[in-house]
mmCIF file of C-alpha atoms and ligand atoms in Angstrom:
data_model
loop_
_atom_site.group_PDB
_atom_site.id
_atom_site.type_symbol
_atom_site.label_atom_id
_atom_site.label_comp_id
_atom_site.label_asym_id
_atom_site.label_seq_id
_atom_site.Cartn_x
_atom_site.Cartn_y
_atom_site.Cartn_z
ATOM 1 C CA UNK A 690 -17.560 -33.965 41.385
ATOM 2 C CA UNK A 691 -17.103 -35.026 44.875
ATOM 3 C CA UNK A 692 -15.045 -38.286 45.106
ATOM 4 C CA UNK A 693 -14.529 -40.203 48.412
ATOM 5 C CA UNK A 694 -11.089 -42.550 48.851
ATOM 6 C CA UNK A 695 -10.128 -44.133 51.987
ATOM 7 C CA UNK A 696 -7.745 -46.950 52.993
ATOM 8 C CA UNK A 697 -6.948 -49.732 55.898
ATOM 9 C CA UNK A 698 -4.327 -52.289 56.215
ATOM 10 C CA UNK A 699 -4.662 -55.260 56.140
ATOM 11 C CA UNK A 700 -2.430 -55.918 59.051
ATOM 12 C CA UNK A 701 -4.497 -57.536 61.507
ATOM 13 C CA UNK A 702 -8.631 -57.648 62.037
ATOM 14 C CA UNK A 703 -9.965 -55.030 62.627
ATOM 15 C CA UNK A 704 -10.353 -53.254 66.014
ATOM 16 C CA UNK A 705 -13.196 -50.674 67.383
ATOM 17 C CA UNK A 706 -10.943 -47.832 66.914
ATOM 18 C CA UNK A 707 -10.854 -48.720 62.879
ATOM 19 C CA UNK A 708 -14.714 -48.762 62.520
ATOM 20 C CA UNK A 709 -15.591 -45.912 65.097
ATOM 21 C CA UNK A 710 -12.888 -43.740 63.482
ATOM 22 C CA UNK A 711 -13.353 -44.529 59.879
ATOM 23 C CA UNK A 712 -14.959 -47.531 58.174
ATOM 24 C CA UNK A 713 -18.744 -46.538 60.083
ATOM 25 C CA UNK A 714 -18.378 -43.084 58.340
ATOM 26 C CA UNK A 715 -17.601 -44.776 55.060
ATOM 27 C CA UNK A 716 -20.153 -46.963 55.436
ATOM 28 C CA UNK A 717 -22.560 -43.817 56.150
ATOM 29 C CA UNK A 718 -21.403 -41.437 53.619
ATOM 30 C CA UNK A 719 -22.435 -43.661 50.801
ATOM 31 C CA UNK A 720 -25.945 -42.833 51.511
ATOM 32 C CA UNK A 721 -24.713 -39.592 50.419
ATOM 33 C CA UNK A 722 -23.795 -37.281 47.186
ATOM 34 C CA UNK A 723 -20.263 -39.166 46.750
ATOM 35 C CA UNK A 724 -18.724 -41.727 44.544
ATOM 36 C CA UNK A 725 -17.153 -43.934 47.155
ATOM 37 C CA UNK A 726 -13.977 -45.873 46.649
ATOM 38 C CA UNK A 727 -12.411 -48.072 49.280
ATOM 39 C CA UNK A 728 -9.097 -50.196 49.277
ATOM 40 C CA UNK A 729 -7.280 -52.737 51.187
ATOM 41 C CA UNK A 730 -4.004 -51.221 51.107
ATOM 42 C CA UNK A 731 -1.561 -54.140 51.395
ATOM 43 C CA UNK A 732 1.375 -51.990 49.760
ATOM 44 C CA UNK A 733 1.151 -50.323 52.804
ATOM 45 C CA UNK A 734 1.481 -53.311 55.028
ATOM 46 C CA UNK A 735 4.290 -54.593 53.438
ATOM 47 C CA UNK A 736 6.124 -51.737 55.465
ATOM 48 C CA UNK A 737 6.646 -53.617 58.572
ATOM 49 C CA UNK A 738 7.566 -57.443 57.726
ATOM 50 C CA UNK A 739 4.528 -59.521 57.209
ATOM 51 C CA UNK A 740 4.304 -63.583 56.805
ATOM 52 C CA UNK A 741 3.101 -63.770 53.008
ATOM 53 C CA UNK A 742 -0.148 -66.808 53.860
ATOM 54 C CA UNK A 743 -0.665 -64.290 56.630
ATOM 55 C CA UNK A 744 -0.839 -61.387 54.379
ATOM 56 C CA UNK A 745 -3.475 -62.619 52.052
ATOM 57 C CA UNK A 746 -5.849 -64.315 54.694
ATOM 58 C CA UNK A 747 -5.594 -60.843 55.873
ATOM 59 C CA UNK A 748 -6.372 -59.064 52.904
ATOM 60 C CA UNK A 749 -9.187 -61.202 51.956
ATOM 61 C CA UNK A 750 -10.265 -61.518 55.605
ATOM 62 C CA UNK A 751 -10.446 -57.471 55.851
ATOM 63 C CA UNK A 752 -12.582 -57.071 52.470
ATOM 64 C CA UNK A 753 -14.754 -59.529 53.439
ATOM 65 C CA UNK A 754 -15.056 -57.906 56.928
ATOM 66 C CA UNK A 755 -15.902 -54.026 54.880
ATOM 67 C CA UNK A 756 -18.651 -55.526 53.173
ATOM 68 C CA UNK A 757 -19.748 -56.845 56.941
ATOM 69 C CA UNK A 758 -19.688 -53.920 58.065
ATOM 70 C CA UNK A 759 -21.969 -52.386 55.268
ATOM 71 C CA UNK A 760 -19.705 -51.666 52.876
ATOM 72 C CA UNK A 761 -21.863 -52.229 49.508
ATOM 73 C CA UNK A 762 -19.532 -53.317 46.239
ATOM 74 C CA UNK A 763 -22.921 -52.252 44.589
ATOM 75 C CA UNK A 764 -22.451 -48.639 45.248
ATOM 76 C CA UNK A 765 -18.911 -48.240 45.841
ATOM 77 C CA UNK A 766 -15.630 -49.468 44.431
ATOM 78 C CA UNK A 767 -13.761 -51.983 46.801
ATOM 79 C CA UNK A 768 -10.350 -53.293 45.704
ATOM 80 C CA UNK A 769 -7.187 -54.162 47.327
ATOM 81 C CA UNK A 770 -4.408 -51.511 46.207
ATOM 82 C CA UNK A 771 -1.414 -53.931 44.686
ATOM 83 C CA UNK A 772 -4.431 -55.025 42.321
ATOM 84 C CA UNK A 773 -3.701 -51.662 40.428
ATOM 85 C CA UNK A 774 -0.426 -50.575 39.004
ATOM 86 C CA UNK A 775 -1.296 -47.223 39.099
ATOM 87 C CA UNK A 776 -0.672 -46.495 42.597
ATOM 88 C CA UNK A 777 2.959 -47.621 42.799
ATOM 89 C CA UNK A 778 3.821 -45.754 39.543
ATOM 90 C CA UNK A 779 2.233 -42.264 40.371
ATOM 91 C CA UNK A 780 3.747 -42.502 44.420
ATOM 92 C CA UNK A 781 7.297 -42.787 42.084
ATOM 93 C CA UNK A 782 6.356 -39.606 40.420
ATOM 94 C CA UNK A 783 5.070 -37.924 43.551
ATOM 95 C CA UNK A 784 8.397 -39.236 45.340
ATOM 96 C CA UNK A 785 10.255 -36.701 43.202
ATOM 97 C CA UNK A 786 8.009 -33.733 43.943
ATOM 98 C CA UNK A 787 8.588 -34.449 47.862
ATOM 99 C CA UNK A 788 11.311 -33.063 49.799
ATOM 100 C CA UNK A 789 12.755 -35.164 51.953
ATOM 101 C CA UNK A 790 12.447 -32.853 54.888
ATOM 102 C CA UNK A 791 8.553 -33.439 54.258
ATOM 103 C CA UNK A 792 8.125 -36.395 55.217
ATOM 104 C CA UNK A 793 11.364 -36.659 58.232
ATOM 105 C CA UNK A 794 8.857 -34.242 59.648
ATOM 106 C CA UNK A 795 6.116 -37.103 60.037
ATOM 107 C CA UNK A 796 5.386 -38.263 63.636
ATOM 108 C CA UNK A 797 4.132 -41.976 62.347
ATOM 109 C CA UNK A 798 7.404 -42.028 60.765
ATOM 110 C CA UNK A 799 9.370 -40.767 63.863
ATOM 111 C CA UNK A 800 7.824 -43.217 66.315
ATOM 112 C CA UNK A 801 7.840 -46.099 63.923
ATOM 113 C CA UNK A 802 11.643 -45.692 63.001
ATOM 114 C CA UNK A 803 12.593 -45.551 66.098
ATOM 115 C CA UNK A 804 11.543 -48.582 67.611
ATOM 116 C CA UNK A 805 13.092 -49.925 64.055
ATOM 117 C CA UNK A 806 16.490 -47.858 64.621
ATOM 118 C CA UNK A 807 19.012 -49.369 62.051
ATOM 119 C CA UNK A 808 16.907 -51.248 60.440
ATOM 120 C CA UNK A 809 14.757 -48.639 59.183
ATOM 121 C CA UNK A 810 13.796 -49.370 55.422
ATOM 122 C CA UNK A 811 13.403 -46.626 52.850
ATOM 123 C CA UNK A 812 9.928 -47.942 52.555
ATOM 124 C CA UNK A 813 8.683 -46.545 55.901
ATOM 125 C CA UNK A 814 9.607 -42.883 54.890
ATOM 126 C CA UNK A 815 8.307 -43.072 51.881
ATOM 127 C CA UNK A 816 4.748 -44.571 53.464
ATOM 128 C CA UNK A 817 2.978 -40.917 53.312
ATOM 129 C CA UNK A 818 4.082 -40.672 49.317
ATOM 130 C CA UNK A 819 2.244 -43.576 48.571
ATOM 131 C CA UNK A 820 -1.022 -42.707 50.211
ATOM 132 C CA UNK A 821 -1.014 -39.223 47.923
ATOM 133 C CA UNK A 822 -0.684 -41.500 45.289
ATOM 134 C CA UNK A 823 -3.925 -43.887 46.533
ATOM 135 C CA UNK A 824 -5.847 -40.345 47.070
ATOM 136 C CA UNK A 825 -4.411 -38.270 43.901
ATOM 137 C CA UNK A 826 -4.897 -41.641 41.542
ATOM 138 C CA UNK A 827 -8.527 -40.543 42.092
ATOM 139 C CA UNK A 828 -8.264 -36.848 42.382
ATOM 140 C CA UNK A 829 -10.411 -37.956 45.053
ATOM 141 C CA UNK A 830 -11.906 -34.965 46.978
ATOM 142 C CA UNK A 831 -12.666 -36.259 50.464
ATOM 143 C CA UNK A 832 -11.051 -38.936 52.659
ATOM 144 C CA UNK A 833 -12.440 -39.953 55.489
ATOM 145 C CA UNK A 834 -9.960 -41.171 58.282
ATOM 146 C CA UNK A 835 -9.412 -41.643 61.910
ATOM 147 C CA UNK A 836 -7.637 -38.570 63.850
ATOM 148 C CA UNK A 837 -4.081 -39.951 63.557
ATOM 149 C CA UNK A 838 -3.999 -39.763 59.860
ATOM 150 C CA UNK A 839 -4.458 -35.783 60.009
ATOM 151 C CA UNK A 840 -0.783 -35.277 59.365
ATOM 152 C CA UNK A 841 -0.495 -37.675 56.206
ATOM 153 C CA UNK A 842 -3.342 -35.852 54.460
ATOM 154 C CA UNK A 843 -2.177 -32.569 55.039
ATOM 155 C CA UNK A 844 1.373 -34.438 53.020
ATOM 156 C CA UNK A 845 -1.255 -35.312 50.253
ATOM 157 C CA UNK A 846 -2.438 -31.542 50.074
ATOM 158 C CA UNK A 847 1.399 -30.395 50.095
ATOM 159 C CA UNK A 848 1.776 -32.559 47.443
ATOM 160 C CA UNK A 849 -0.988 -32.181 45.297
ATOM 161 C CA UNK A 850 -0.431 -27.769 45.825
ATOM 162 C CA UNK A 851 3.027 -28.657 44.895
ATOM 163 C CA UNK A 852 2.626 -30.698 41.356
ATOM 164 C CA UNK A 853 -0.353 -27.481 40.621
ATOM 165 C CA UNK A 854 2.253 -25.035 41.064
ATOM 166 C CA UNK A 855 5.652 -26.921 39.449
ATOM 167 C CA UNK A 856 3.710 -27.717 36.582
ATOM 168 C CA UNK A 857 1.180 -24.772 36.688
ATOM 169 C CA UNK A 858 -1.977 -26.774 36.862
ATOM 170 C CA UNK A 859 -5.213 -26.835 38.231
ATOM 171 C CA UNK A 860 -5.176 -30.764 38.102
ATOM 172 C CA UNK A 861 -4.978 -31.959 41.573
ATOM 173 C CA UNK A 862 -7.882 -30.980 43.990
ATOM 174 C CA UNK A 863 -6.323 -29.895 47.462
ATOM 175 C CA UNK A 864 -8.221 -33.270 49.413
ATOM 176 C CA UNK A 865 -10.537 -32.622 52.475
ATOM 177 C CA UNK A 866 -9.648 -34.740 55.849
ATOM 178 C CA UNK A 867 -13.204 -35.704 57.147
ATOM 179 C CA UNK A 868 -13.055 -36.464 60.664
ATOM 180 C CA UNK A 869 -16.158 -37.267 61.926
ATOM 181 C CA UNK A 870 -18.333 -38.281 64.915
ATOM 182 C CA UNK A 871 -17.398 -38.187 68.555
ATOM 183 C CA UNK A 872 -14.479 -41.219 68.864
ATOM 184 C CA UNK A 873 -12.153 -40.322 65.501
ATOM 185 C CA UNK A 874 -8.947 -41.586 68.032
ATOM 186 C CA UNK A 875 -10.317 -44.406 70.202
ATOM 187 C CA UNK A 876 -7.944 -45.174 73.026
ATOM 188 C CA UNK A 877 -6.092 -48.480 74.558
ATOM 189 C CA UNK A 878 -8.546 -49.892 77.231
ATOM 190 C CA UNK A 879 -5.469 -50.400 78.785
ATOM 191 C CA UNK A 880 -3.691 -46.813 79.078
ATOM 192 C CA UNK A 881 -6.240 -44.312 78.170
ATOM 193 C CA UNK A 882 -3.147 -42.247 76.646
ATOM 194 C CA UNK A 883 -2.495 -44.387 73.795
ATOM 195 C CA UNK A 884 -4.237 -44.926 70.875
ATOM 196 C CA UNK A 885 -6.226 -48.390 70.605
ATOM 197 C CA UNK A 886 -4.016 -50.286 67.739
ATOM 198 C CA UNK A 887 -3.829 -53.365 66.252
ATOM 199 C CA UNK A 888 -0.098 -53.888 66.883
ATOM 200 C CA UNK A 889 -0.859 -53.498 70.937
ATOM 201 C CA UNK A 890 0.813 -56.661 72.713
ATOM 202 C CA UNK A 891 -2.176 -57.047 74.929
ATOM 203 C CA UNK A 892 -5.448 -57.872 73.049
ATOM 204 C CA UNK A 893 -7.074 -56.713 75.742
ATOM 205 C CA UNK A 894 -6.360 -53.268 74.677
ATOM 206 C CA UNK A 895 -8.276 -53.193 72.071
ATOM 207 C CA UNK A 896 -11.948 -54.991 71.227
ATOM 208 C CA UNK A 897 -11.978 -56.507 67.574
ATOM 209 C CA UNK A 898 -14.534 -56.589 65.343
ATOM 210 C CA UNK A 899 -14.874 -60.574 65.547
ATOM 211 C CA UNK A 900 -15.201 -60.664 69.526
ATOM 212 C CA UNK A 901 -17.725 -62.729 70.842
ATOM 213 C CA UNK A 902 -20.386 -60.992 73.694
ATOM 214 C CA UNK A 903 -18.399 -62.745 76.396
ATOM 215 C CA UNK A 904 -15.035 -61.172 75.603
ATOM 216 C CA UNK A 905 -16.214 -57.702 74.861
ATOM 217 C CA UNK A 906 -18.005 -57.718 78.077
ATOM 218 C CA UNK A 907 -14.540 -59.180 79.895
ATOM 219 C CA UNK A 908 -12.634 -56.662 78.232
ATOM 220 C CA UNK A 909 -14.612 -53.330 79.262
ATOM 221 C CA UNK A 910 -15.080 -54.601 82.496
ATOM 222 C CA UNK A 911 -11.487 -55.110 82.880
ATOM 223 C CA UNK A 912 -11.269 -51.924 80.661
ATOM 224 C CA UNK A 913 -8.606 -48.953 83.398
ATOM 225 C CA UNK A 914 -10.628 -46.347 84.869
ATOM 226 C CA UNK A 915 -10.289 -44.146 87.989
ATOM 227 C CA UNK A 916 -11.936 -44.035 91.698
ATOM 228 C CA UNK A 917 -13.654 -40.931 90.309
ATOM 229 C CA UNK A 918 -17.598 -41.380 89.482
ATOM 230 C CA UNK A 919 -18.507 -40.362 85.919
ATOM 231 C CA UNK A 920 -19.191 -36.328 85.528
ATOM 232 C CA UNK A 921 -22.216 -35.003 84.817
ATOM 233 C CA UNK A 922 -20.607 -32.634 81.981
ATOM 234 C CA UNK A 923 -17.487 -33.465 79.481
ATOM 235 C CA UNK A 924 -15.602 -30.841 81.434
ATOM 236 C CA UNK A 925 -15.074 -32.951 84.154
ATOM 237 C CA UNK A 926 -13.853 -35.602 82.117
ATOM 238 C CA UNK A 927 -10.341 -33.627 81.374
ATOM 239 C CA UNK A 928 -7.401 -35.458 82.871
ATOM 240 C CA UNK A 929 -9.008 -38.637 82.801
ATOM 241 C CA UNK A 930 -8.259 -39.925 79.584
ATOM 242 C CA UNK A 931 -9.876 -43.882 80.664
ATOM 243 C CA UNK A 932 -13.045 -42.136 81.385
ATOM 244 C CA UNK A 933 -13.284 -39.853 78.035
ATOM 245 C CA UNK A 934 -12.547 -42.794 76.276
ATOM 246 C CA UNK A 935 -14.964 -45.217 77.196
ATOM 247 C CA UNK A 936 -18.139 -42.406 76.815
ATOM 248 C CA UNK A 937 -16.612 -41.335 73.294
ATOM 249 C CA UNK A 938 -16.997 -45.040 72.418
ATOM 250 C CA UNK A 939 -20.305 -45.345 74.127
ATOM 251 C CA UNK A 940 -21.126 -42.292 72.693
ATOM 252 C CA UNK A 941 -20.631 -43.399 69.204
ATOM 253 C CA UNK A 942 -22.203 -46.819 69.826
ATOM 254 C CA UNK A 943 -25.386 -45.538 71.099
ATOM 255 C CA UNK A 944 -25.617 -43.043 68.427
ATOM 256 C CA UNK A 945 -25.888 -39.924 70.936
ATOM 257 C CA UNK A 946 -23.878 -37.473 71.870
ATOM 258 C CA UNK A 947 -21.000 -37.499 74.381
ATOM 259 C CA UNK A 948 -23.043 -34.155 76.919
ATOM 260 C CA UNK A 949 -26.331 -37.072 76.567
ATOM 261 C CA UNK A 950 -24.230 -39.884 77.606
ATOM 262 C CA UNK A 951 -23.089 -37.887 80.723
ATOM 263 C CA UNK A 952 -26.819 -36.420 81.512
ATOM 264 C CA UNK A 953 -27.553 -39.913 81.172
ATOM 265 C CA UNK A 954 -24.620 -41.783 83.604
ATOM 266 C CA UNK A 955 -23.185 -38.798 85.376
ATOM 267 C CA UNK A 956 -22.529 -39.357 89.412
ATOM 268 C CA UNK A 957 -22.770 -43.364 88.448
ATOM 269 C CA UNK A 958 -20.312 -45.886 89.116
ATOM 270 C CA UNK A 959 -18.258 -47.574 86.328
ATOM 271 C CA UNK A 960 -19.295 -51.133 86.842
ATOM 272 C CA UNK A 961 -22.735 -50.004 86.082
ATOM 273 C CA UNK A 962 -21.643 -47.939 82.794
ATOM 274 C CA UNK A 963 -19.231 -50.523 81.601
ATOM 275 C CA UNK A 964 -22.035 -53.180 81.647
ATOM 276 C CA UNK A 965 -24.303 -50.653 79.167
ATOM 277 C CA UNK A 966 -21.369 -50.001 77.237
ATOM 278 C CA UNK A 967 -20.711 -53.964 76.548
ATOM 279 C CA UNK A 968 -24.624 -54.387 75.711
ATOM 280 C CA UNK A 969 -24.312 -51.552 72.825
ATOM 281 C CA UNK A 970 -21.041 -52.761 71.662
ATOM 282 C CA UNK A 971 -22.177 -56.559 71.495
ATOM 283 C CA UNK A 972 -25.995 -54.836 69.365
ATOM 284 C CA UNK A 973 -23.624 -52.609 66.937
ATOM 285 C CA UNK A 974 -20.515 -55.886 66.456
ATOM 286 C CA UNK A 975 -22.711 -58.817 66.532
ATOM 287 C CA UNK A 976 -24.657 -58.845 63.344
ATOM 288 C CA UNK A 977 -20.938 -57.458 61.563
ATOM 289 C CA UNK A 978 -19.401 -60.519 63.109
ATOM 290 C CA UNK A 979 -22.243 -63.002 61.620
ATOM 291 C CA UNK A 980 -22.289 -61.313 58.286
ATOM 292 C CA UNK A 981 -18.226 -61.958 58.283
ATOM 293 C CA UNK A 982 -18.733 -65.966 58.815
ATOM 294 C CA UNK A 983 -21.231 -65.850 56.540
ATOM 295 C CA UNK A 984 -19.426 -64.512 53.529
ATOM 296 C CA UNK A 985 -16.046 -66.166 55.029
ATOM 297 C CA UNK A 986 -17.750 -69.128 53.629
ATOM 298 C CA UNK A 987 -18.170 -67.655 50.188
ATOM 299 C CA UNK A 988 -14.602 -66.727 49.343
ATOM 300 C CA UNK A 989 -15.582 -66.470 45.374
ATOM 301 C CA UNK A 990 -17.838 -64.173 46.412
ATOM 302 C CA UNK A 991 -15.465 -61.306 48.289
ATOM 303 C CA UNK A 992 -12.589 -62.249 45.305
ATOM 304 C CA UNK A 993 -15.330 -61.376 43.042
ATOM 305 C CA UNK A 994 -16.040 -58.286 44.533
ATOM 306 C CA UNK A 995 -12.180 -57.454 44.559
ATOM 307 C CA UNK A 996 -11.788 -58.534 41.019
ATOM 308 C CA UNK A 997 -14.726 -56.226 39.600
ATOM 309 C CA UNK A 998 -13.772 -53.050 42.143
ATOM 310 C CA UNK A 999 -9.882 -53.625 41.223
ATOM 311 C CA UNK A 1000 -11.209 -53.090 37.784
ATOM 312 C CA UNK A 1001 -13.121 -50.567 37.847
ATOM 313 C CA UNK A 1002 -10.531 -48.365 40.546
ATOM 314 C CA UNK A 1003 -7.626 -48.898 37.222
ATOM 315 C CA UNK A 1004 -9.771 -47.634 34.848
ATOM 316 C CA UNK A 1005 -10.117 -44.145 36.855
ATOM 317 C CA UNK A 1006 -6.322 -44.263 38.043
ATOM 318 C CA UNK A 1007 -5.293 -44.959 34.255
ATOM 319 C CA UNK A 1008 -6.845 -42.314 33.530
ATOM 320 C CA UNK A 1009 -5.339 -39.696 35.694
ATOM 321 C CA UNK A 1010 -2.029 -41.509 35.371
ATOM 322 C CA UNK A 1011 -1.944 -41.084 31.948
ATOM 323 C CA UNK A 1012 -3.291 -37.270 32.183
ATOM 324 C CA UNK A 1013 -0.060 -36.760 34.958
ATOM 325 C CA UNK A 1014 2.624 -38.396 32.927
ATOM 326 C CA UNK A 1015 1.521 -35.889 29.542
ATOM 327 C CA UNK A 1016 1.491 -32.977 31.971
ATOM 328 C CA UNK A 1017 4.993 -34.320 33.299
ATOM 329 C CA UNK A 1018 6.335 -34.985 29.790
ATOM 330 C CA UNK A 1019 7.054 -38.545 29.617
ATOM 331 C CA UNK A 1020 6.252 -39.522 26.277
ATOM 332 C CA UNK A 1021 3.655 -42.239 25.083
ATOM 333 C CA UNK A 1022 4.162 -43.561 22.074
HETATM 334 P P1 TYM B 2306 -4.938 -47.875 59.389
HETATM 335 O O1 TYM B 2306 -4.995 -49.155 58.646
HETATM 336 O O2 TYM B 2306 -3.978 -47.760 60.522
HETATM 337 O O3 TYM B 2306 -6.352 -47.497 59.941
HETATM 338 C C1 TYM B 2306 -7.522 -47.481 59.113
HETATM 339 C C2 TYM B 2306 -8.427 -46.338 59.547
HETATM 340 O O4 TYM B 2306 -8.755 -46.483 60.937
HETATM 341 C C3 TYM B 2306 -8.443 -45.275 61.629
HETATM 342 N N1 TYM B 2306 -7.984 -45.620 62.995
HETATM 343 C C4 TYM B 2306 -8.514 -45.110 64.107
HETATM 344 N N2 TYM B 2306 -9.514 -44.234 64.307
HETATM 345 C C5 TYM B 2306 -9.825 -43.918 65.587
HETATM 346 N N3 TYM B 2306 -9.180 -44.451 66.667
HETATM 347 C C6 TYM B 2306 -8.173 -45.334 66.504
HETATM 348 N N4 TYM B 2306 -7.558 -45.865 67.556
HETATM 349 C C7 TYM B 2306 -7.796 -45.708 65.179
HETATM 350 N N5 TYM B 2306 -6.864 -46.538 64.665
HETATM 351 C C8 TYM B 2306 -6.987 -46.476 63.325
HETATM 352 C C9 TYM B 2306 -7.335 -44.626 60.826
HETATM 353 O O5 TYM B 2306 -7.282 -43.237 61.069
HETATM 354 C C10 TYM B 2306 -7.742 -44.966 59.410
HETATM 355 O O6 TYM B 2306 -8.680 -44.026 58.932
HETATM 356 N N6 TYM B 2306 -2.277 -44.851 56.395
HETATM 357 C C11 TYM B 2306 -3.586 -45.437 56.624
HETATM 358 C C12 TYM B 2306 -4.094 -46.250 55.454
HETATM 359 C C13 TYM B 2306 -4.117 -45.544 54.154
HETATM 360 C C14 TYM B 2306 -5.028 -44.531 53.752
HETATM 361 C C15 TYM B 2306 -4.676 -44.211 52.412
HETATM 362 C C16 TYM B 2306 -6.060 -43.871 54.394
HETATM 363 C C17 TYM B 2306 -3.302 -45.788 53.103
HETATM 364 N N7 TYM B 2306 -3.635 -44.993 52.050
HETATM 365 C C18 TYM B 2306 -5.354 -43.214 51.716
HETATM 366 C C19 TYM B 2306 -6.753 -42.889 53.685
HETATM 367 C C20 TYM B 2306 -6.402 -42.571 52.370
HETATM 368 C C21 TYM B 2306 -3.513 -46.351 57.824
HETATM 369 O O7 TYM B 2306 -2.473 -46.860 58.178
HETATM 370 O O8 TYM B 2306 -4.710 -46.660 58.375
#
């Protein structure tokens, strides 16, 4: 059985780097041979400290904004994690499978805790734990993700290879990163060298989901590039990490490759290519961003959704608890 789980946080709206990286791929891979199963993780969130109002008008805000997006709670399973117990209780389990040098090892975990220095909560370290435990609940076999999550699923397969062996098992499948299409780590528009996040300072960094035509077309055109013209091939876009940037995300927006989007603008200016780039940005966001009001206006609708997927996720994770804790030894009675 192939079995597709993937996760986002629900700690701001979502931003181009999200949906080119991830949530258009999960979108896609619907239409093919996988059960799909998509989460709100808010556990996750609640790793940096979040305003509680704020945290669930973001959670509901977020689901509402996957089904925009063409997420269909017809065909796959949408929930929002702390809806199911299951998760929590198998990341305990998994926590003491997981050596600590594991996860002290994890560069999300390095540069988070060190802008947090003393104030570093056990939470943080154990992040990586817990998303095994979203993945494993399903013995989910492929997870589609963004390029920064590489190192957390290789945890996941460390993790799952190390329960097999301990308990000598063939129960957890060792999960497959997907990675796919040509932006899976979408930059800042403001430093070309860092990735384009949602907890940026400058919202000009980043273009969210919910931008209107005139601010995505502001922020490309105020988007950091060099003198340079564009290249004619993707060679000549090394050390100029504005430029790769904005034709990976034009690339991905226009559906062609990044070589055709450089036989296409190569020896042009920017102010020309920027322009094109705001055009396909504003065709691929705009209908997302009117399917989001519209179903903003239906909140029983998208708690409906959540309610039926949150359902339907426990009775799977149950399941597999259940199956872990007998191979474990805990008793049920
Ligand atoms: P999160 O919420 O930071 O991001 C959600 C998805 O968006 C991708 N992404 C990007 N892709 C390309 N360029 C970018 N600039 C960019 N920024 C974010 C991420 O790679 C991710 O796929 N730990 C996860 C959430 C999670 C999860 C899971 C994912 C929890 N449990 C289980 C998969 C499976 C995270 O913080 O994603």
């Amino acid at each position: 059985m192939r079995r597709i789980f993937s996760g986002i946080q629900p700690t701001h709206k979502m931003h181009l780097g999200n949906y080119l990286g991830a949530v258009r791929n999960w979108v896609a891979l619907q239409d093919e041979d996988y059960e799909t199963i998509y989460c709100v993780v808010d556990l996750h969130a609640l790793t940096v400290p979040q305003d509680p109002e704020a945290l669930r008008a973001q959670t509901r805000e977020l689901a509402a904004t996957l089904i925009a997006c063409g997420i269909d709670p017809v065909r796959s399973t949408l929930f929002v994690q702390s809806q199911v117990p299951a998760h929590a209780e198998l990341s305990w389990l998994f926590s003491c499978l997981t050596p600590l040098g594991w996860l002290n090892r994890m560069t999300q975990f390095k540069d988070k805790a060190a802008k947090q220095r003393d104030n570093t909560m056990l939470g943080l370290l154990a992040y990586p734990v817990l998303m095994a435990a979203d993945i494993l609940a399903y013995k989910a076999t492929h997870v589609p993700v963004g390029d920064d999550q590489k190192q957390h699923l290789e945890l996941t397969r460390e993790i799952a290879g190390s329960f097999n062996h301990r308990y000598g098992v063939e129960f957890f499948p060792l999960t497959e990163p997907q990675i796919l299409g040509p932006a899976t780590r979408v930059m800042s528009l403001r430093d070309g060298t860092k990735k384009m996040s949602k907890s940026d300072e400058s919202d000009y960094s980043r273009i969210n989901l919910t931008d209107d035509a005139d601010t995505i077309a502001l922020k490309f055109r105020k988007a950091k590039t060099d003198p340079e013209p564009l290249p004619s091939e993707p060679a000549g876009l090394d050390g100029r990490p504005e430029a790769k940037n904005l034709v990976a995300i034009y690339a991905a927006l226009a559906g062609i490759s990044i070589d055709e989007t450089l036989r296409q603008y190569g020896g042009g200016q920017f102010s020309t290519f920027k322009k094109d780039l705001a055009e396909v940005a504003v065709t691929a966001l705009a209908p997302i961003a009117d399917r989001l009001g519209r179903l903003m206006a239906d909140p029983a609708y998208v708690d409906g959704v959540l309610r039926e997927g949150g359902a339907k996720a426990a009775a799977t994770a149950e399941g597999v608890l259940r199956d872990v804790k007998d191979i474990m030894g805990l008793v049920r009675s």
